[in-house]
PDB file of C-alpha atoms in Angstrom:
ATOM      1  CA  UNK Q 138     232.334  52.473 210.827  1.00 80.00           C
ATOM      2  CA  UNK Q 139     233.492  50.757 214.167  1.00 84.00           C
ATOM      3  CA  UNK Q 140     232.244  51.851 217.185  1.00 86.00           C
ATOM      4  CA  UNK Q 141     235.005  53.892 218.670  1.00 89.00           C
ATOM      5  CA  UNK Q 142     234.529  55.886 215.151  1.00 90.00           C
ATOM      6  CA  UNK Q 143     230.800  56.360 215.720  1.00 91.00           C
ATOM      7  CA  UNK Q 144     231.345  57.754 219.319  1.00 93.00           C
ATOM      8  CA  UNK Q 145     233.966  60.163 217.709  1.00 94.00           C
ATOM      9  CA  UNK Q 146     231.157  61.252 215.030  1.00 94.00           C
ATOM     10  CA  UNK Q 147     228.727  61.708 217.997  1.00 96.00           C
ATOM     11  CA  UNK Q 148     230.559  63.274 220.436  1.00 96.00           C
ATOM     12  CA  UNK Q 149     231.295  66.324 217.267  1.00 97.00           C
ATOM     13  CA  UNK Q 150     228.000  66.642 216.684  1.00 97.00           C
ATOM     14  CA  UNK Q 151     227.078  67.103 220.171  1.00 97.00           C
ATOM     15  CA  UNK Q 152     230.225  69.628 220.255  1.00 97.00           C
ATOM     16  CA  UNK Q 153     228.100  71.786 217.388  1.00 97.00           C
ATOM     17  CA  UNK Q 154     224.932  72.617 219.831  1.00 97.00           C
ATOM     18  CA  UNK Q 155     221.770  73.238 218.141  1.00 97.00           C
ATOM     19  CA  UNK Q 156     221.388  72.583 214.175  1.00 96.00           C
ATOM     20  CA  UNK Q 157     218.738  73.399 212.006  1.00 96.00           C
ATOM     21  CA  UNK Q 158     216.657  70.683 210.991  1.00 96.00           C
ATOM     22  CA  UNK Q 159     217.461  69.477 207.113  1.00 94.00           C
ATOM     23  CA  UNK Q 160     213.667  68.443 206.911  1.00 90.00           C
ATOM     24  CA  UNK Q 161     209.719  69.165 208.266  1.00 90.00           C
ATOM     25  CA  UNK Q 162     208.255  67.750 210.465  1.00 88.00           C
ATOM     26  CA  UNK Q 163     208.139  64.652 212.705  1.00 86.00           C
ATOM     27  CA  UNK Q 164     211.013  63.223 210.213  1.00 86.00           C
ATOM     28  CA  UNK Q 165     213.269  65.674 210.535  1.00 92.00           C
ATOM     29  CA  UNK Q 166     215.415  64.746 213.936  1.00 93.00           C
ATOM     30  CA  UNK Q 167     216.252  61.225 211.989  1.00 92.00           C
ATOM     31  CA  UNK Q 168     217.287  62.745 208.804  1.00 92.00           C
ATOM     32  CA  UNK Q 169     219.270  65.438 210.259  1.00 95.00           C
ATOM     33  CA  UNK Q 170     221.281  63.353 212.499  1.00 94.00           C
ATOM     34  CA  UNK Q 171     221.803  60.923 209.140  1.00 92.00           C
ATOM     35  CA  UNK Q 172     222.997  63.775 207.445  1.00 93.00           C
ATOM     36  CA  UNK Q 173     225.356  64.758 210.155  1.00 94.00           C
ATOM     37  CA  UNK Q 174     226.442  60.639 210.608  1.00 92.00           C
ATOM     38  CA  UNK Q 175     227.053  60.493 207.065  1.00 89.00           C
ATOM     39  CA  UNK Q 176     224.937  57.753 206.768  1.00 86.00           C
ATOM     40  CA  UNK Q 177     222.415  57.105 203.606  1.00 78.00           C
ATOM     41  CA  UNK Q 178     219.750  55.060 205.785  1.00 74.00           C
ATOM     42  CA  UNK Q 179     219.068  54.804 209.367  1.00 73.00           C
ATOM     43  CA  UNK Q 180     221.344  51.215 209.568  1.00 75.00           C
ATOM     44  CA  UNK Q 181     224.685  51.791 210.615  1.00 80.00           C
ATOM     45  CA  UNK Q 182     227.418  48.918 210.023  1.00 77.00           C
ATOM     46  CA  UNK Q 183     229.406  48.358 212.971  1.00 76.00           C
ATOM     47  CA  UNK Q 184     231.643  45.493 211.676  1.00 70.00           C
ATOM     48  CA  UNK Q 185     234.083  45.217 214.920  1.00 60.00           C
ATOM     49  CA  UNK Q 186     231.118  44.309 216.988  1.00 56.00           C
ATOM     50  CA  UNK Q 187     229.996  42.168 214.093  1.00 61.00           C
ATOM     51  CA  UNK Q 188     226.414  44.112 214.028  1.00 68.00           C
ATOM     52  CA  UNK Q 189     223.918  46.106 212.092  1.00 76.00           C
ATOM     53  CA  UNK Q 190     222.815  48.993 214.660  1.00 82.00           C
ATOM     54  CA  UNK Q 191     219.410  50.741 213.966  1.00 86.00           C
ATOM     55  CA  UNK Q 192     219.549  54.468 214.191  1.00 88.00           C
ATOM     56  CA  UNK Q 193     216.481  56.395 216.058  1.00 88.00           C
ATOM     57  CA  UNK Q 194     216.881  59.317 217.251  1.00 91.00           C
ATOM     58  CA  UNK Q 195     214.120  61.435 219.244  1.00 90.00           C
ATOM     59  CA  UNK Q 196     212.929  64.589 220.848  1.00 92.00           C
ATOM     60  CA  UNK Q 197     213.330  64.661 224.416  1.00 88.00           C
ATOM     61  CA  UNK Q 198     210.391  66.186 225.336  1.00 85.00           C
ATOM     62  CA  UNK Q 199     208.117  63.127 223.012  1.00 81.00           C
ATOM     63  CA  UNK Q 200     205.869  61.434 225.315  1.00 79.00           C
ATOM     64  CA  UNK Q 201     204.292  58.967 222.961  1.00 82.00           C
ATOM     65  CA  UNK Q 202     204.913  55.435 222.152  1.00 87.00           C
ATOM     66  CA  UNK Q 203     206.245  53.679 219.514  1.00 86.00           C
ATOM     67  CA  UNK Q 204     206.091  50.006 218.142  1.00 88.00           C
ATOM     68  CA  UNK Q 205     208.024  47.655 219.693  1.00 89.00           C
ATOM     69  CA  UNK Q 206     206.940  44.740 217.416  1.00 91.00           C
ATOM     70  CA  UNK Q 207     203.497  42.910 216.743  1.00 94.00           C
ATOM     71  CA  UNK Q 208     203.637  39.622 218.061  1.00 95.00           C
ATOM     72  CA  UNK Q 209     200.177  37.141 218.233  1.00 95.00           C
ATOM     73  CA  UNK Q 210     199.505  35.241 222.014  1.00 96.00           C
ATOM     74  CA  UNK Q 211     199.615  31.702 222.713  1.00 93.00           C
ATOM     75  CA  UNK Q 212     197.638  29.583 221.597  1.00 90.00           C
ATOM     76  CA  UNK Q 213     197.848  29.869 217.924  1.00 83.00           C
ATOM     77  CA  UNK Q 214     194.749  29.337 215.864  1.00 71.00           C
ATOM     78  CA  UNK Q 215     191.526  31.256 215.445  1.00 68.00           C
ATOM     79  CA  UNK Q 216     189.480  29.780 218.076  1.00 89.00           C
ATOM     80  CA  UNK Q 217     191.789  32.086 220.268  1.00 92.00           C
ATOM     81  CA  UNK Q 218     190.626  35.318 218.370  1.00 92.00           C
ATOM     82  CA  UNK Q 219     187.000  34.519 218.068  1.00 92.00           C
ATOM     83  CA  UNK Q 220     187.231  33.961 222.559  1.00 92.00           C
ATOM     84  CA  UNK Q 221     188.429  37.321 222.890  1.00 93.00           C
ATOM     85  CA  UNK Q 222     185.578  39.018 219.793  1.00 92.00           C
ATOM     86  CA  UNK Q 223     183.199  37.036 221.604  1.00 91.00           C
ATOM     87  CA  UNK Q 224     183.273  37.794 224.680  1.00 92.00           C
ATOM     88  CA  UNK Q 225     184.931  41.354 224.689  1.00 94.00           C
ATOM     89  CA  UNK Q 226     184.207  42.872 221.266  1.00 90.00           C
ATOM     90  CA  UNK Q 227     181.527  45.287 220.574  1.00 88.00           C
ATOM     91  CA  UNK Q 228     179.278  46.398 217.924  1.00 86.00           C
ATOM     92  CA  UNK Q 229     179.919  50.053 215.672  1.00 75.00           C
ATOM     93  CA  UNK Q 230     176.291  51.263 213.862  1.00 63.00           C
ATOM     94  CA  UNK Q 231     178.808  53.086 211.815  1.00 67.00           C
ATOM     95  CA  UNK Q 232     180.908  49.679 209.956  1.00 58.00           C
ATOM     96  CA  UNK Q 233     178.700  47.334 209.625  1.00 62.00           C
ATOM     97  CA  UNK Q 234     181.026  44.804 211.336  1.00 64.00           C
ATOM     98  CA  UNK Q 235     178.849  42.480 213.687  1.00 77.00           C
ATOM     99  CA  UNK Q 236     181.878  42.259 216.173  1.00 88.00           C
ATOM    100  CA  UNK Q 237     185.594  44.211 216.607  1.00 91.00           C
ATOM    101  CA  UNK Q 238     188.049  44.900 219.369  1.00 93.00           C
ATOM    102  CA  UNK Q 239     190.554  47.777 219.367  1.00 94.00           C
ATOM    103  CA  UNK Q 240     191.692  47.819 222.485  1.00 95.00           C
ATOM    104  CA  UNK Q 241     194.666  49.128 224.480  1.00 97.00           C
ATOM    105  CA  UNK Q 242     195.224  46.549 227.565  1.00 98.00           C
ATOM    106  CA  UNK Q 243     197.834  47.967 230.712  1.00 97.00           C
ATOM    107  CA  UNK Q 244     198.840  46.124 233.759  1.00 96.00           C
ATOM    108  CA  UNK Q 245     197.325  48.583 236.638  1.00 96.00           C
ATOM    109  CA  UNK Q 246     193.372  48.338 235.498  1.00 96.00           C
ATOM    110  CA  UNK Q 247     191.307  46.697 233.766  1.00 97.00           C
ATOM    111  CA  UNK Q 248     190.144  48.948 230.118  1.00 96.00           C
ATOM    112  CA  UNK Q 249     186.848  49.863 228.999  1.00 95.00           C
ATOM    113  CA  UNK Q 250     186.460  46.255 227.603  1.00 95.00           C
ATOM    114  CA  UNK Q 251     187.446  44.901 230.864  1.00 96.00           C
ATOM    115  CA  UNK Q 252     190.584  43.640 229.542  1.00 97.00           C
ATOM    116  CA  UNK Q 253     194.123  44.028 231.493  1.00 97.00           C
ATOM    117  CA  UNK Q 254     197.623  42.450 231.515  1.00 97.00           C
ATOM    118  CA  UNK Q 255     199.076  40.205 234.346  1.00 96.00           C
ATOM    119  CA  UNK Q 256     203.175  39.486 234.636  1.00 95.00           C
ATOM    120  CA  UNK Q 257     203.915  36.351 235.700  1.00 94.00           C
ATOM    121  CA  UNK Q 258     207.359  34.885 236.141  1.00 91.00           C
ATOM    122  CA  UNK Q 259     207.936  33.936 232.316  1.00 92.00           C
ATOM    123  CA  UNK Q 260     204.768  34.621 231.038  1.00 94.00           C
ATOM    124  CA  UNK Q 261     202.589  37.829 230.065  1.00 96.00           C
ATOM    125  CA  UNK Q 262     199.079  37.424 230.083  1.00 96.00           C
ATOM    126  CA  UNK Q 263     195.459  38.340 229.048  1.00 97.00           C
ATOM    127  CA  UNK Q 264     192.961  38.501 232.154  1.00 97.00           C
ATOM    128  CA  UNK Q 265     189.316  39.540 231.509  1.00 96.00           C
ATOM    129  CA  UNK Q 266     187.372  40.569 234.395  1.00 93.00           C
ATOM    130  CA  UNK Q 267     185.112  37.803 235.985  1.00 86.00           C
ATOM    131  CA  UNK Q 268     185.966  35.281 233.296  1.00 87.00           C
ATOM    132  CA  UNK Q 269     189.058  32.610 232.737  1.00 89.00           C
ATOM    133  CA  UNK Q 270     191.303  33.209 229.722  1.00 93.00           C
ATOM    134  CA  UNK Q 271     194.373  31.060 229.069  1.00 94.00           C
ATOM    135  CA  UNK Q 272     196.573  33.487 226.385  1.00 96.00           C
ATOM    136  CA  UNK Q 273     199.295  34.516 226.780  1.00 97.00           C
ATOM    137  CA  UNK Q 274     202.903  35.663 225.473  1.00 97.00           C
ATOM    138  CA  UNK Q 275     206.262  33.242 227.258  1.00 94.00           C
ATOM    139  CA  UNK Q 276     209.215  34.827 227.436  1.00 90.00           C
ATOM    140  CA  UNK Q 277     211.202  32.940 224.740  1.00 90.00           C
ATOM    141  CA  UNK Q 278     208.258  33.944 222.041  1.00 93.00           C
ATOM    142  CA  UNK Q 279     208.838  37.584 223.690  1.00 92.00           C
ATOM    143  CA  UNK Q 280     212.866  37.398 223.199  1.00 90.00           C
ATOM    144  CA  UNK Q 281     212.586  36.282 219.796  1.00 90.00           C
ATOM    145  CA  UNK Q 282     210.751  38.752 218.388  1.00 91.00           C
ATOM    146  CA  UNK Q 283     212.114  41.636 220.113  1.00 88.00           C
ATOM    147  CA  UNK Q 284     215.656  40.611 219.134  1.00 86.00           C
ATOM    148  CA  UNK Q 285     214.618  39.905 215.582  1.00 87.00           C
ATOM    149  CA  UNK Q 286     213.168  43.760 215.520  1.00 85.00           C
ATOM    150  CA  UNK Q 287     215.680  45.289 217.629  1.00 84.00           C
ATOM    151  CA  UNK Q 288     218.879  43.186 217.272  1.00 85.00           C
ATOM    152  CA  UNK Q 289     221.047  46.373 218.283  1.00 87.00           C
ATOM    153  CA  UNK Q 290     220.236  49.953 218.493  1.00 88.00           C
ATOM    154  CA  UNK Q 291     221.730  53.554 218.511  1.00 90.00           C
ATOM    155  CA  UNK Q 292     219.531  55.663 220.166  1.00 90.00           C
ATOM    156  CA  UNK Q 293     219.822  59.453 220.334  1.00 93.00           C
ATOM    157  CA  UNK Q 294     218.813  62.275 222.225  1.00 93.00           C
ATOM    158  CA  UNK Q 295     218.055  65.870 221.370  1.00 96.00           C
ATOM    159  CA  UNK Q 296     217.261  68.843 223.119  1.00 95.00           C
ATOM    160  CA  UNK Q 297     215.162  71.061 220.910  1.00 95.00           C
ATOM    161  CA  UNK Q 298     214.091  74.494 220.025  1.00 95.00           C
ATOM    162  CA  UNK Q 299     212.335  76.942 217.627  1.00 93.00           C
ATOM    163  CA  UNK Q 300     214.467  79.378 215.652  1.00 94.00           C
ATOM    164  CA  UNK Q 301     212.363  81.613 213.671  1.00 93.00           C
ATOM    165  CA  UNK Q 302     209.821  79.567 213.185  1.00 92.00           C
ATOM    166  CA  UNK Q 303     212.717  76.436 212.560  1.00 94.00           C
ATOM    167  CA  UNK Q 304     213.397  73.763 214.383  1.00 96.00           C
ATOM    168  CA  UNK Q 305     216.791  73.074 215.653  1.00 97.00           C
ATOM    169  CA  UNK Q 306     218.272  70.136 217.514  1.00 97.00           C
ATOM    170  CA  UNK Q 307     221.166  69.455 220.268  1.00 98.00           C
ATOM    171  CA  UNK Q 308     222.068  66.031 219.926  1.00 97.00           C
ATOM    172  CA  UNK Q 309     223.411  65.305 223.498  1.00 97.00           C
ATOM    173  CA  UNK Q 310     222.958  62.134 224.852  1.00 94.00           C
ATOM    174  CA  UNK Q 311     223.038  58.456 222.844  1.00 95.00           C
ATOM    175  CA  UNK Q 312     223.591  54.700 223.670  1.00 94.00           C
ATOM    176  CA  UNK Q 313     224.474  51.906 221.972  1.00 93.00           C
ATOM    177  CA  UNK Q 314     221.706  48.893 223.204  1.00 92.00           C
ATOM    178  CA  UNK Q 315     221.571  45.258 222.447  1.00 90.00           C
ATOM    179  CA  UNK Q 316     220.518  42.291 223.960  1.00 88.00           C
ATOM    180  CA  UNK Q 317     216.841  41.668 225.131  1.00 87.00           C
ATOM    181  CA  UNK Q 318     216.138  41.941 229.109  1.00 88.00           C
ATOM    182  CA  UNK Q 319     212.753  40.434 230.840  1.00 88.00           C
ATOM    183  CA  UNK Q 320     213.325  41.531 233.777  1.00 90.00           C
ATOM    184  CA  UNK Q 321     213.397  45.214 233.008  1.00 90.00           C
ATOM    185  CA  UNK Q 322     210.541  44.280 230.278  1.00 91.00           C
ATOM    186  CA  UNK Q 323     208.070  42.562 232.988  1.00 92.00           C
ATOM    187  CA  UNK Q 324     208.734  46.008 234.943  1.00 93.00           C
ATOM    188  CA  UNK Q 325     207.602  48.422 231.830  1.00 94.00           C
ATOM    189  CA  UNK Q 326     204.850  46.373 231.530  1.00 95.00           C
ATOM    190  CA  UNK Q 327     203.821  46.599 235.448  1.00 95.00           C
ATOM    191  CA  UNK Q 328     204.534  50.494 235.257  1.00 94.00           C
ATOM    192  CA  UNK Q 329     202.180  50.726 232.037  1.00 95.00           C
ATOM    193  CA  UNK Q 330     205.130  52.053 230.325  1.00 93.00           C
ATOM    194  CA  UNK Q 331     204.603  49.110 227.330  1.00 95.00           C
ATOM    195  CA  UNK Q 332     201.488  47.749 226.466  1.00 97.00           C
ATOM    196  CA  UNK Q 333     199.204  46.135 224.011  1.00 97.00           C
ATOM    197  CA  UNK Q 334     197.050  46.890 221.313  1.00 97.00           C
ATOM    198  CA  UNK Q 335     194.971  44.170 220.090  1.00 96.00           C
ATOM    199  CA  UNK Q 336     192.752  44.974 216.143  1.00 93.00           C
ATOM    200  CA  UNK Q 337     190.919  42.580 215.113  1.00 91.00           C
ATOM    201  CA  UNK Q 338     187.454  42.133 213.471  1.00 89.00           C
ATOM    202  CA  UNK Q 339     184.785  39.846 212.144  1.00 89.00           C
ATOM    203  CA  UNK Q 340     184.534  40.268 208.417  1.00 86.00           C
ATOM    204  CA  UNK Q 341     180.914  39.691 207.370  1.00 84.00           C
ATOM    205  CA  UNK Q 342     181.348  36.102 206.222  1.00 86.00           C
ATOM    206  CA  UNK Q 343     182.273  35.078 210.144  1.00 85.00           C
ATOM    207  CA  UNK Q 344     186.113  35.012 209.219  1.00 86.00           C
ATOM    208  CA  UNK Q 345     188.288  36.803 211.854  1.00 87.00           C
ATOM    209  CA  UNK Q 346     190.526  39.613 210.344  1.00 87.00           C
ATOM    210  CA  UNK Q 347     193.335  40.391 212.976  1.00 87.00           C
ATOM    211  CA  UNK Q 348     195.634  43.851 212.027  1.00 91.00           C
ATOM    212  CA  UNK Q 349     198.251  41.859 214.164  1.00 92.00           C
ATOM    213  CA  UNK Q 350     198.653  42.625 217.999  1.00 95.00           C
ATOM    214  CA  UNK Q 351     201.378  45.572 219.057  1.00 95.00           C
ATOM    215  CA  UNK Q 352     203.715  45.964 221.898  1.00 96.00           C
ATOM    216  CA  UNK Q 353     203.858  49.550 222.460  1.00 93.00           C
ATOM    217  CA  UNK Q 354     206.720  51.139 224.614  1.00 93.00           C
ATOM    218  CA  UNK Q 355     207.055  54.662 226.012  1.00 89.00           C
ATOM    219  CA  UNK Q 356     209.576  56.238 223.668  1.00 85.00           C
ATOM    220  CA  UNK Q 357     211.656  57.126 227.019  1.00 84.00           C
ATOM    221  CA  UNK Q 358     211.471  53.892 228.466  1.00 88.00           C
ATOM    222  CA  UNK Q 359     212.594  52.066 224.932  1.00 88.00           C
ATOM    223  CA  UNK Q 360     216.392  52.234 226.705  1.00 86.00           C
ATOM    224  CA  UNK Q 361     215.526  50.103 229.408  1.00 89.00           C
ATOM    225  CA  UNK Q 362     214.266  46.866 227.357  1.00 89.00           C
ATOM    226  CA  UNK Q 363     217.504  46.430 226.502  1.00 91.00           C
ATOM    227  CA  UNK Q 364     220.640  44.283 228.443  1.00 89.00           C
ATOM    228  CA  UNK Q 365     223.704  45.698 227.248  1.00 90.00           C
ATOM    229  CA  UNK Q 366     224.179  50.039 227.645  1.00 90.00           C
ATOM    230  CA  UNK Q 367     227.083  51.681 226.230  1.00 91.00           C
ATOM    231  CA  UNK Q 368     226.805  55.016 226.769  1.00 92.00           C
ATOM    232  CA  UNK Q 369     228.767  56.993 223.382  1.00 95.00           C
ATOM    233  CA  UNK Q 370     228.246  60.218 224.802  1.00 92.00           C
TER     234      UNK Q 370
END
């Protein structure tokens, strides 16, 4: 399918106003505009733009976040793990675990383990309240990953409804995103619109067991991390 085809395909199915959903649930917006695509899977083969696009489509009304991508800070190693358990974890009666920290960190205030982010010019950071930290992401690390995850994108919009107890979807609004932007990622990050969940634990023989830390992004804002728009309809 080439792009110009794909815009075609979209622009009918925006043409048909509200469908029923062809599955329950949180699922079913994907797999109904799949169905309607033609596609088997949510990657779509755009060979004249030599790319692989991702298909997501959502509700317009969602206001939770997704997964960007789980990425670890600078500097690599334990030591940098144990720092933050240390001096930031706490203690559950419930797990046994002498130490964990799940935490959610944003840019405008410190969280309940006095944890927050900081943007810097190429850097995002880790600043605990009243003590010095050195971790970090840079903004090549950043790049990498994201375009690794998210190499290119279709990402859809629907309107929806309840028919008799059925939910329907208008698919009327999608883009076709590439390309990574800082800029525009620094300023989710300052408007709490992405942030970052760090998981980690000590196991009982003193080892650290890190879940891996995730970027989380607004599932409205997810346009706006990317550099090239092209707006299919």
């Amino acid at each position: 399918m080439t792009l110009p085809e794909l815009k075609k395909k979209l622009k009918n199915i925006k043409a048909l106003g509200f469908v029923k959903t062809h599955r329950k649930g949180d699922t079913g917006i994907g797999k109904t505009l799949e169905d309607l695509l033609g596609i088997k899977e949510n990657n779509i083969p755009l060979p004249d733009i030599g790319e692989i696009a991702e298909l997501k489509a959502y509700r317009r009304s969602a206001s939770s976040m997704l997964t960007l991508f789980t990425l670890e800070p600078q500097p690599k190693g334990g030591d940098r793990d144990r720092i933050l358990l240390d001096n930031f974890g706490y203690s559950k009666r419930d797990n046994g675990r002498s130490k964990e920290l799940h935490s959610t960190l944003s840019c405008k205030r410190y969280n309940n383990q006095e944890l927050k982010l900081k943007v810097e010019k190429d850097k995002v950071r880790v600043v605990g309240k009243g003590r010095r930290l050195n971790i970090y992401w840079d903004m090549q690390d950043l790049q990498k990953k994201f375009e690794a995850k998210l190499p290119a994108l279709v990402y859809a919009l629907a309107d929806c409804k309840e028919v008799r107890g059925v939910e329907h979807f208008h698919f009327n609004q999608a883009f076709f995103l590439e390309g990574f932007d800082f800029e525009h990622f620094k300023s989710l990050v300052k408007k709490d619109a992405i942030v970052v969940d760090f998981r980690m634990f000590y196991r009982p023989s003193g080892s650290v067991r890190n879940h891996g830390t995730g970027f989380r992004v607004k599932i409205k804002q997810l346009y706006n991390c990317f550099d090239t728009k092209v707006e299919l309809i």
